[in-house]
XYZ file of C-alpha atoms in Angstrom:
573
model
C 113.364 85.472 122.884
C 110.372 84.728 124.658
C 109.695 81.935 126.726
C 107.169 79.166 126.766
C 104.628 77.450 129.319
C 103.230 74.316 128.767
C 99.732 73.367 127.208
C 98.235 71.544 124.386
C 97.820 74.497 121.656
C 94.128 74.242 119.726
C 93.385 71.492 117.605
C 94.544 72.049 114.087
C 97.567 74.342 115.149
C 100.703 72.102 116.106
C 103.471 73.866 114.432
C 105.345 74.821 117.228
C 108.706 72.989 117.985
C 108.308 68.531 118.391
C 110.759 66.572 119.726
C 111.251 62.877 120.364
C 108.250 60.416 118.824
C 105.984 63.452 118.286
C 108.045 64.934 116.007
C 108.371 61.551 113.887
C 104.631 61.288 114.211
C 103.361 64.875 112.571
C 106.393 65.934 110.858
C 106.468 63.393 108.128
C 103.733 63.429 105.447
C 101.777 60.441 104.722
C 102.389 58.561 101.573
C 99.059 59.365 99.478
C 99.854 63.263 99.536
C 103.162 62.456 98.236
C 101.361 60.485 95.126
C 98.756 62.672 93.828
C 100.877 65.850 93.967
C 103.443 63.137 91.969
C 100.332 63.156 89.301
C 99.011 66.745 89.483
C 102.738 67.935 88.892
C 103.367 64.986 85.925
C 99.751 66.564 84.356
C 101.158 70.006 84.718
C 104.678 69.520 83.974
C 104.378 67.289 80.654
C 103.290 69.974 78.379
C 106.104 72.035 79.764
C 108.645 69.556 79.223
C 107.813 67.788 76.390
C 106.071 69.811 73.427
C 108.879 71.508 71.560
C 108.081 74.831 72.501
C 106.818 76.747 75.780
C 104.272 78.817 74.486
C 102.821 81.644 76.337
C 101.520 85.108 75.593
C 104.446 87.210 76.907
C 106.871 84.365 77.571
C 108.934 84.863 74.373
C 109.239 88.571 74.498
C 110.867 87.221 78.175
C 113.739 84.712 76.773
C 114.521 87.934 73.957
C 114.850 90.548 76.802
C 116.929 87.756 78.391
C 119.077 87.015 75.395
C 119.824 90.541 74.505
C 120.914 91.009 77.651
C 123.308 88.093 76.766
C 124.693 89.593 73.595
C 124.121 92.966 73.884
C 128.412 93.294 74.299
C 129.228 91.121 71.725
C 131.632 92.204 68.992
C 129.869 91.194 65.803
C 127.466 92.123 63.634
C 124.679 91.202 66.412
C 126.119 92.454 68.974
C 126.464 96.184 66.903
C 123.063 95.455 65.682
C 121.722 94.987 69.565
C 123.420 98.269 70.824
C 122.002 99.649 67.928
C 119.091 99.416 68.604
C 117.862 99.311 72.703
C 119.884 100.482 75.415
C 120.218 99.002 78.882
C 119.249 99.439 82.276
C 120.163 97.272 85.069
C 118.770 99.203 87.752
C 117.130 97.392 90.359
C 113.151 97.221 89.997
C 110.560 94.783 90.737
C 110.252 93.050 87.521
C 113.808 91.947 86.951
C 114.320 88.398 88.807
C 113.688 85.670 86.437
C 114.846 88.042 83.408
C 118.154 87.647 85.612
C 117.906 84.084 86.062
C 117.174 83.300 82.263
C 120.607 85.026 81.163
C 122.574 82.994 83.568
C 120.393 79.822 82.052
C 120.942 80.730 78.150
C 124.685 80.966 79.046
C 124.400 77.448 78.967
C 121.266 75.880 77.479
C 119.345 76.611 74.412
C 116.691 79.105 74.596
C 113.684 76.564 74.743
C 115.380 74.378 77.775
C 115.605 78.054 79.168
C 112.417 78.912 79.063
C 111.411 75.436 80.210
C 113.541 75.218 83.297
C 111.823 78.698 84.307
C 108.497 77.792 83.933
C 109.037 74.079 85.444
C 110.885 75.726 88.560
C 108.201 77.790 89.017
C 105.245 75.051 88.975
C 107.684 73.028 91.712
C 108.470 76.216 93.621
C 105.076 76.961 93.996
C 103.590 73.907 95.584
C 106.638 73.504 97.530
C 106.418 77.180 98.857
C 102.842 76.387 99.640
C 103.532 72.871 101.342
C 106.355 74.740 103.369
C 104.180 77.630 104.540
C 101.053 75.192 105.214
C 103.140 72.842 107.537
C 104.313 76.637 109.108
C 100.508 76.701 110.301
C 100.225 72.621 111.243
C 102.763 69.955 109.850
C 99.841 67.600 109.362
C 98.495 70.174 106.761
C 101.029 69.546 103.991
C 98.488 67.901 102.032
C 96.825 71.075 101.064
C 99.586 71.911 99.103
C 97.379 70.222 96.133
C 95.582 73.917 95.980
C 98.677 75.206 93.817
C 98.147 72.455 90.997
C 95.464 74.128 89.393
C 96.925 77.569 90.064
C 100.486 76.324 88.215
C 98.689 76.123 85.215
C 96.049 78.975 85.319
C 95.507 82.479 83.253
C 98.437 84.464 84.257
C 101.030 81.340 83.928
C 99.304 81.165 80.264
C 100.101 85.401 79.641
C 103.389 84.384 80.613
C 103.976 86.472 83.540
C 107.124 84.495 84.829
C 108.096 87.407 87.396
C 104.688 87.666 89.066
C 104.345 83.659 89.325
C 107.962 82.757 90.926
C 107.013 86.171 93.144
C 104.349 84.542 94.864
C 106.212 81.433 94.774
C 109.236 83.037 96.740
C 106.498 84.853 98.904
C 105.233 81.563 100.343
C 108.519 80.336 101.579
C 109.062 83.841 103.109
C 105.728 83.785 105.449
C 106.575 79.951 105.909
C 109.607 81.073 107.704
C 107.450 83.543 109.567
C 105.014 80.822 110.830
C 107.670 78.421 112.271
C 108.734 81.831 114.573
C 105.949 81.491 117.352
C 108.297 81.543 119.941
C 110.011 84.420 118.889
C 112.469 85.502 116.544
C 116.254 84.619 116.006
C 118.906 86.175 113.575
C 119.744 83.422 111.441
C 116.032 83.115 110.245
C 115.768 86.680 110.267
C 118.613 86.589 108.022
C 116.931 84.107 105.647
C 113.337 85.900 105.408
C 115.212 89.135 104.640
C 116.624 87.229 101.686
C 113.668 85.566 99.890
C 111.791 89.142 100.769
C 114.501 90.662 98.526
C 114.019 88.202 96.005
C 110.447 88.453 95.933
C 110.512 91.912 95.528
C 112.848 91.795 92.401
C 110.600 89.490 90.913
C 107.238 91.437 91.442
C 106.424 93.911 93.979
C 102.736 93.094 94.901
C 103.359 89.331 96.556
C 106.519 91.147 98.414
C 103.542 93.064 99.912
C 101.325 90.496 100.576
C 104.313 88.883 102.540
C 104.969 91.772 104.114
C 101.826 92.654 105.219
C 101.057 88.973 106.625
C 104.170 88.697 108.144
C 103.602 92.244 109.706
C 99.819 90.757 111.298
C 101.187 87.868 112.454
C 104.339 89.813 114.485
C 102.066 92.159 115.589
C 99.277 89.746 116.502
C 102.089 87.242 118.519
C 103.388 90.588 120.219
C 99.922 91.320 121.393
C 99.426 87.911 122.643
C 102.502 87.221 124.379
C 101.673 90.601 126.644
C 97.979 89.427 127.316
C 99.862 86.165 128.390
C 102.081 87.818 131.108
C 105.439 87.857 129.052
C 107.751 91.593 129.231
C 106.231 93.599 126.587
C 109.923 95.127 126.061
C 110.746 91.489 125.265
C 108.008 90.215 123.527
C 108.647 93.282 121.133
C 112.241 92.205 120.295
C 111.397 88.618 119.492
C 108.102 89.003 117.690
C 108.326 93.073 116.332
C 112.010 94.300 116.076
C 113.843 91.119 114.689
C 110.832 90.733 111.737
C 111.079 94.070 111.305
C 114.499 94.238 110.417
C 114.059 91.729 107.767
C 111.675 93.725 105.846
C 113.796 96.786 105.586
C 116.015 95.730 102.904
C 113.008 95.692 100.475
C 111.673 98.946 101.788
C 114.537 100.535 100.745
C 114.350 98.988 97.226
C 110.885 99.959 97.319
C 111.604 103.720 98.101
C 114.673 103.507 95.495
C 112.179 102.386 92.613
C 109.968 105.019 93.768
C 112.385 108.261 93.076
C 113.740 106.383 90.232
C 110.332 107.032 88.503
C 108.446 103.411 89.505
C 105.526 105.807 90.966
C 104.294 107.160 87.704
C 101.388 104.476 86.853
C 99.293 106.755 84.768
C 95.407 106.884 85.644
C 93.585 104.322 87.159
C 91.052 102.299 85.032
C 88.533 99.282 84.763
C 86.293 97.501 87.246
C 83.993 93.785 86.028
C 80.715 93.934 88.377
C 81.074 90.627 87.397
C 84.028 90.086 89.663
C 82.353 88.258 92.911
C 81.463 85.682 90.343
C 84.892 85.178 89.053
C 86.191 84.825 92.548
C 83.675 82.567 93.635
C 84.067 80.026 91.029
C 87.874 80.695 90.407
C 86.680 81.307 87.002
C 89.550 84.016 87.918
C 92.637 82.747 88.892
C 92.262 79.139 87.110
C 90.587 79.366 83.445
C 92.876 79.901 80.763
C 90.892 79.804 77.268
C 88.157 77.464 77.167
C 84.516 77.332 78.801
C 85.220 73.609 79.654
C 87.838 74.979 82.266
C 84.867 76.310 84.130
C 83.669 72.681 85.472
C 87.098 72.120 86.937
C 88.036 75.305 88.560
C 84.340 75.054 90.360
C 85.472 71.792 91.750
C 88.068 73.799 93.227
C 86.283 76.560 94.560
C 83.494 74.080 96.024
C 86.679 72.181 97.832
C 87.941 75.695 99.034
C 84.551 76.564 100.400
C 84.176 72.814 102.263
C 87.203 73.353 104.134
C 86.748 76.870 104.899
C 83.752 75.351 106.494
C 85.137 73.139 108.617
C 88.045 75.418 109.498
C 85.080 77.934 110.731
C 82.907 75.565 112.425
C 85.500 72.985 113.453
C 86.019 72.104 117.705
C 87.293 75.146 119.423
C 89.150 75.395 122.489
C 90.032 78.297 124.508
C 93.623 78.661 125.715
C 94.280 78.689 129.628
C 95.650 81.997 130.750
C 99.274 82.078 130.997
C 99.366 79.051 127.966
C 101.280 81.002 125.396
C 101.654 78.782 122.798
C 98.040 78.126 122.529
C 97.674 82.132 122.687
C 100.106 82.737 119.858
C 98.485 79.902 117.247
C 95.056 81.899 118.325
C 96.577 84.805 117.075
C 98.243 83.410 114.265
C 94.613 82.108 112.957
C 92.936 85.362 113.371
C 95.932 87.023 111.330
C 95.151 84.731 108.690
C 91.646 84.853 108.400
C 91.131 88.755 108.684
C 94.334 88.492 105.531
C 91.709 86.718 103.577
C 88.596 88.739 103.920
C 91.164 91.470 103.441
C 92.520 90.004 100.246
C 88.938 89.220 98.902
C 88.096 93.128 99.622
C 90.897 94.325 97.846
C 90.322 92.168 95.166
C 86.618 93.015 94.744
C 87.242 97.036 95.042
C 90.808 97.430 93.000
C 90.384 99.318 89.180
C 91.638 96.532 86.912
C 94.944 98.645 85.982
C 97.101 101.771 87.541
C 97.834 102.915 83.675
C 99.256 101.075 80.783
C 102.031 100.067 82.906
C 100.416 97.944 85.695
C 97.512 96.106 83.960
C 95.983 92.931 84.781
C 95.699 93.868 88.758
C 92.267 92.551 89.525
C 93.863 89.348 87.300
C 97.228 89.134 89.683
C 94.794 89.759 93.085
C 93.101 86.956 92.553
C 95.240 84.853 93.264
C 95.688 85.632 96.763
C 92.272 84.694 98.144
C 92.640 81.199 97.726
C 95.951 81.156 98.885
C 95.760 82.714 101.865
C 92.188 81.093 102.622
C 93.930 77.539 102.334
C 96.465 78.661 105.098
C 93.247 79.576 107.380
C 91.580 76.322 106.575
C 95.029 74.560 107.643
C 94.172 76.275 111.355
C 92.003 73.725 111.632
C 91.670 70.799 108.723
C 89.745 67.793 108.440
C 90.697 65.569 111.145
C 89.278 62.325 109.076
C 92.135 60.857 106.629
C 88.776 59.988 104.236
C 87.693 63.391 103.772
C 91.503 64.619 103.465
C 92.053 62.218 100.370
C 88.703 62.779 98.605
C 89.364 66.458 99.145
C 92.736 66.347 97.804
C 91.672 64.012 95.364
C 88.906 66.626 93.710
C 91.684 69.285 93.955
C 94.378 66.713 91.579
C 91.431 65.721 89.310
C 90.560 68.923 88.343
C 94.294 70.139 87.903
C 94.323 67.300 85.327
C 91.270 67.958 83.902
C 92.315 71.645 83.583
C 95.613 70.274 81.718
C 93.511 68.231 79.490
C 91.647 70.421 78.164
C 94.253 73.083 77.304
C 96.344 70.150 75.003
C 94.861 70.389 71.986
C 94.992 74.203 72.006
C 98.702 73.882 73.102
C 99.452 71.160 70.179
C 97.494 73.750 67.506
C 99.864 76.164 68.617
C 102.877 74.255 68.377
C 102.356 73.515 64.781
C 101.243 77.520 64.197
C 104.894 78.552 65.994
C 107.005 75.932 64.395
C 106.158 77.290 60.461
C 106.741 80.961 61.844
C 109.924 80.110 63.087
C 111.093 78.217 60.060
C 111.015 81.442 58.186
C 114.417 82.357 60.446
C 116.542 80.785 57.853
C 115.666 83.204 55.457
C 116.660 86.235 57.800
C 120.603 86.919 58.085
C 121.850 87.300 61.588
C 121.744 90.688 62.827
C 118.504 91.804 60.997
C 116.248 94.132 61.730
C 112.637 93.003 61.056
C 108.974 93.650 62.240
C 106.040 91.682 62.167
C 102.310 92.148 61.105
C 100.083 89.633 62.567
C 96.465 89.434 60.966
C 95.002 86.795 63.120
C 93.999 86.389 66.571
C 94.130 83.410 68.827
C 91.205 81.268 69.417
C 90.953 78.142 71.933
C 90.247 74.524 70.009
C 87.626 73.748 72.681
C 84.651 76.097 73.776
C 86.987 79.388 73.568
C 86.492 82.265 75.520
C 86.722 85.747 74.543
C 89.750 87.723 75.508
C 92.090 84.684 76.039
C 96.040 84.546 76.324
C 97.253 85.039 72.771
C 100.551 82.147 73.037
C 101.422 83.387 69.452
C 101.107 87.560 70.275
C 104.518 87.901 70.927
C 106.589 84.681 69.245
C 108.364 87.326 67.364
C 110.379 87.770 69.552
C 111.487 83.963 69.993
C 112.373 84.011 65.915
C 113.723 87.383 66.709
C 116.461 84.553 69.313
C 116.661 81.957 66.245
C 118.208 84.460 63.989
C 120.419 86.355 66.156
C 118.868 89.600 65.174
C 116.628 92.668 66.218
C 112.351 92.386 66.912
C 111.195 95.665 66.703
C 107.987 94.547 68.276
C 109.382 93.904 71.588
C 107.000 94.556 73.488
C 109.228 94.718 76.721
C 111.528 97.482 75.346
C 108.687 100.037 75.217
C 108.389 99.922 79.332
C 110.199 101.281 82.278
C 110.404 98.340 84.372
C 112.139 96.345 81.838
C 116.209 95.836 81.667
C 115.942 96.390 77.566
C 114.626 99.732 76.001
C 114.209 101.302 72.965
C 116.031 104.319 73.131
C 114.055 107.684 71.639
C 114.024 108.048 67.779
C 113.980 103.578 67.292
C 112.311 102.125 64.919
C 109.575 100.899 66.727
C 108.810 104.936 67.749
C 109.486 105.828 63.613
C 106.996 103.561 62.055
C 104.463 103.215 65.716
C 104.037 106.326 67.012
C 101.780 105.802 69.463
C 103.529 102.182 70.239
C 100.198 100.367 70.108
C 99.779 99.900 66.479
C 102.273 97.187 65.768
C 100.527 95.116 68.082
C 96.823 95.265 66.849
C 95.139 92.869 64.335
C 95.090 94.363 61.644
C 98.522 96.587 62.160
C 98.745 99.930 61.706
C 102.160 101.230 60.902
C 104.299 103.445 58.724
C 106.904 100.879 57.072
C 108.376 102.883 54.814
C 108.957 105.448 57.757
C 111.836 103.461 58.928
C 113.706 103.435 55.551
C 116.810 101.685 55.286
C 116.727 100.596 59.140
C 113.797 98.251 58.518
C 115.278 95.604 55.940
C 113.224 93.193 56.446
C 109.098 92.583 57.224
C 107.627 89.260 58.194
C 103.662 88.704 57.091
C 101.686 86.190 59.127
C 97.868 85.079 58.868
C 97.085 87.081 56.082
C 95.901 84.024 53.871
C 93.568 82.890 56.970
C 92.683 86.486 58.011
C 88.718 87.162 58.790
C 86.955 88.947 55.764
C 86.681 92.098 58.490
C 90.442 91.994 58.802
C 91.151 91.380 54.606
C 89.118 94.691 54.161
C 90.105 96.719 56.553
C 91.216 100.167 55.722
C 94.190 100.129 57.741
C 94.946 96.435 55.759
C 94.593 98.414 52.869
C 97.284 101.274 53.486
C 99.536 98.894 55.495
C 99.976 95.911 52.796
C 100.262 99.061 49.652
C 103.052 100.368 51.819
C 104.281 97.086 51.900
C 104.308 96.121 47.988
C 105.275 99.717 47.295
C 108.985 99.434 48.728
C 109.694 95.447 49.887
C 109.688 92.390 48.106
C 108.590 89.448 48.995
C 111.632 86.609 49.261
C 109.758 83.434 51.196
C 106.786 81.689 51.953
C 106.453 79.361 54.815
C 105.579 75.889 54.903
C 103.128 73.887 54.508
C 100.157 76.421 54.823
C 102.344 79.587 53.256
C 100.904 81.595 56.404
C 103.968 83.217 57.111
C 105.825 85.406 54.124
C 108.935 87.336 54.098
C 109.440 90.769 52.584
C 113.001 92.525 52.063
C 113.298 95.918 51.220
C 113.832 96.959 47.686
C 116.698 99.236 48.445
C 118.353 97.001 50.880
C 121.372 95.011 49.533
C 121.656 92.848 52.488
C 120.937 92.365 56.259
């Protein structure tokens, strides 16, 4: 390990190791931090916890891959139906860890308090990951853990992308650990970085490369600094490159693993918004969800991002004395961290959109990292004056809250929408098969925005959980990187082809196709459908298909937007 000389390190960077009255000076946060993340996380938290329902885009296709997984040995009809119709595949990929976690949680709880206990850990994981990596940089720069309020509720936590969120979560703690190591590397927290690497990688593999790649400048930039400060170079490079490298190699394996298994084949690249520098430079991208009124709030945050970036640029400077280590390895630590987050912002700005059908949404899932890593920079060097650190973090809480807010009422509409769908699962007899045609969109309350996260896209699936039975529009089951497949010749392949038509409003599918293995068809929006929609050719052929061979059995209540068809051969489920 390598040693240490004495000398005040720059302002802003006082991470390394405290002892005595020091350490109970910086190392505990102040008591107004503590409050407003108390109110951002009550804000964020209370639609989570308390509307019926978690609604997100692909969140219910999430607790069905989940409770399959559950059932899919059961010896009953569900279980038989289940084997029937996916297979499984429990090789390790990046795209597995909360699908994991949510079995081991539905063992025990219902499937809403399931989903809710995912989606709550990962709004506490995340600005705890991000509090634990800032005070990594400077233990007086907790208080910027505020940034990850408005990000807990933003545009990909609304599509439901569970894996992806508690990735970067888990990828915060990892480079926290790194941060504490500026005077070298040990085993034991070797041992723990390796861990939460491995972790992050099984729950998405791009923040396990972010990590990596930080973690990898900031080993290599303390190596490089420890030599210009006189220390061995053979033993600089075991306690800043060898041990840090040792904890990465678990997921590099993993990584290679998914990679022959067939992870590699991403189909051709696609999409790129000129737009983009404007998204990223009023976090109209990570932070707005649905509505143009999210646009005031997530500029307050981007104006607060580029005020402290700001004073972490132009703040006092002071050069280390030669042979003053520490101060040379929290100089190196703050270049790694601001070349990361030009880097970040590059990547973001020159990345296609999607690497094939299978990895879309990339620019989307980039975006996030620019802030993130920028607010680590900015704690190099903070606002010294406890004023401008509570008005800061005060804009930052407001306009989580305001965020919230304004999503309610959309999240309330849609809460009454998924409640009549799913009262329609009485009708359905455990261990039915059943598919769903969806003539409506989704559409924000307030000021919506085209191209929004659709809460209601996939809630087949959750009535697919209420009756014990089998959603042949899952959407999971029709990718790779999922545990739960469709194996060749399902239903879903008979009567979609192409695998895209089920999903479209209007549908476009072949019902009869499936014959006897289809009993049962669930109609929703058609009474409310657009006039485009109602005379639609597709429409047309889809609903004649329909009348020619099922019945209809039920109508929802109290709007009669949902209807269920049986087949007219079919004797039972």
């Amino acid at each position: 390990m390598v040693g240490t000389t004495r000398g005040a390190p720059p302002e802003g960077l006082a991470a390394a190791p405290l002892t005595g009255a020091a350490a109970r000076t910086t190392g505990r946060l102040p008591r107004w931090p503590v409050i407003l993340v108390a109110l951002g996380l009550a804000a964020q938290l209370a639609p989570v916890l308390l509307l019926r329902h978690v609604l997100t885009q692909d969140g219910p296709a999430h607790v069905y891959g989940a409770w399959v997984l559950l059932h899919h040995g059961d010896d009953d009809a569900v279980g038989a139906a289940l084997r029937s119709a996916f297979t499984v595949d429990l090789t390790p990929v990046p795209n597995m860890f909360t699908t994991l976690i949510m079995v081991g949680l539905l063992a025990v709880l219902g499937p809403d308090a399931a989903e809710k206990a995912v989606v709550a850990g990962f709004v506490l994981l995340l600005v705890a990951g991000l509090a634990y990596a800032l005070r990594g940089v400077d233990r007086r720069a907790g208080w910027l853990c505020v940034v990850a309020l408005p990000l807990a509720g933003g545009q990909l936590v609304a599509f439901g992308f569970y894996n992806f969120c508690w990735g970067v979560a888990l990828a915060l703690f990892a480079v926290g650990v790194a941060l504490r190591r500026r005077t070298g590397w040990t085993l034991a927290p070797a041992l723990v970085a390796a861990l939460l690497l491995v972790l992050t990688w099984s729950a998405h593999l791009l923040p396990w490369l972010v990590a990596v790649l930080v973690m990898g400048g900031l080993a290599a930039g303390r190596w490089l600094a420890a030599v210009r400060a006189g220390a061995p170079p053979r033993r600089a490079a075991v306690g800043h490159l060898l041990v840090p490298l040792a904890a990465v190699i678990p997921g590099v394996g993993l990584s290679i693993g998914y990679l022959v298994h067939g992870g590699g084949e991403h189909g051709a690249a696609g999409g790129w918004d000129a737009g983009r520098l404007g998204d990223l430079l009023t976090l109209y991208r990570p932070l707005v969800v649905g509505s143009w009124w999210e646009l005031l709030p997530s500029v307050a945050v981007a104006a607060v991002l580029a005020a402290l970036a700001v004073v972490a640029v132009r703040g006092r400077r002071s050069r280390p004395e030669r042979g003053d280590l520490p101060a040379a390895i929290s100089r190196a630590d703050r270049r790694v961290l601001g070349v990361a987050t030009l880097l970040s912002v590059a990547v973001y700005l020159v990345t296609p959109s999607r690497l094939g059908s299978e990895y879309g949404f990339l620019s989307d899932r980039l975006a996030w990292f620019p802030p993130l890593l920028l607010v680590l920079f900015c704690a190099t060097r903070p606002p010294s004056r406890r004023a401008w650190q509570r008005v800061a973090a005060g804009v930052l809480v407001l306009a989580a809250i305001a965020g919230a807010l304004v999503r309610l009422p959309t999240q309330l509409a849609d809460q009454r929408t998924a409640a009549e769908l799913l009262s329609v699962a009485s009708v359905l007899p455990p261990g039915a098969t059943f598919a769903v045609l969806r003539y409506t969109g989704h559409r924000a309350v307030l000021a919506p925005l085209d191209g929004e996260p659709n809460p209601l896209r996939h809630l087949s699936s959750r009535l697919a959980v209420e009756v014990g039975g089998v959603d042949v529009g899952n959407y999971e089951a029709v990718f790779p990187y999922f545990q739960v497949r469709f194996p060749p010749g399902s239903v879903r392949e008979v009567i979609d082809p192409g695998l895209h038509g089920l999903d479209a409003v209007p549908p476009w599918v072949h019902l009869s196709a499936a014959g006897a293995r289809l009993p049962y068809v669930v109609v929703v929006g058609h009474p409310r459908a657009g006039d485009s929609v109602r005379s639609a050719e597709r429409t047309a052929g889809v609903l004649a298909d329909l009348r020619a061979h099922y019945a209809q059995i039920a109508t929802s209540r109290p709007s009669g937007d949902v209807s269920v068809w049986r087949l007219r051969t079919a004797t039972g489920g």
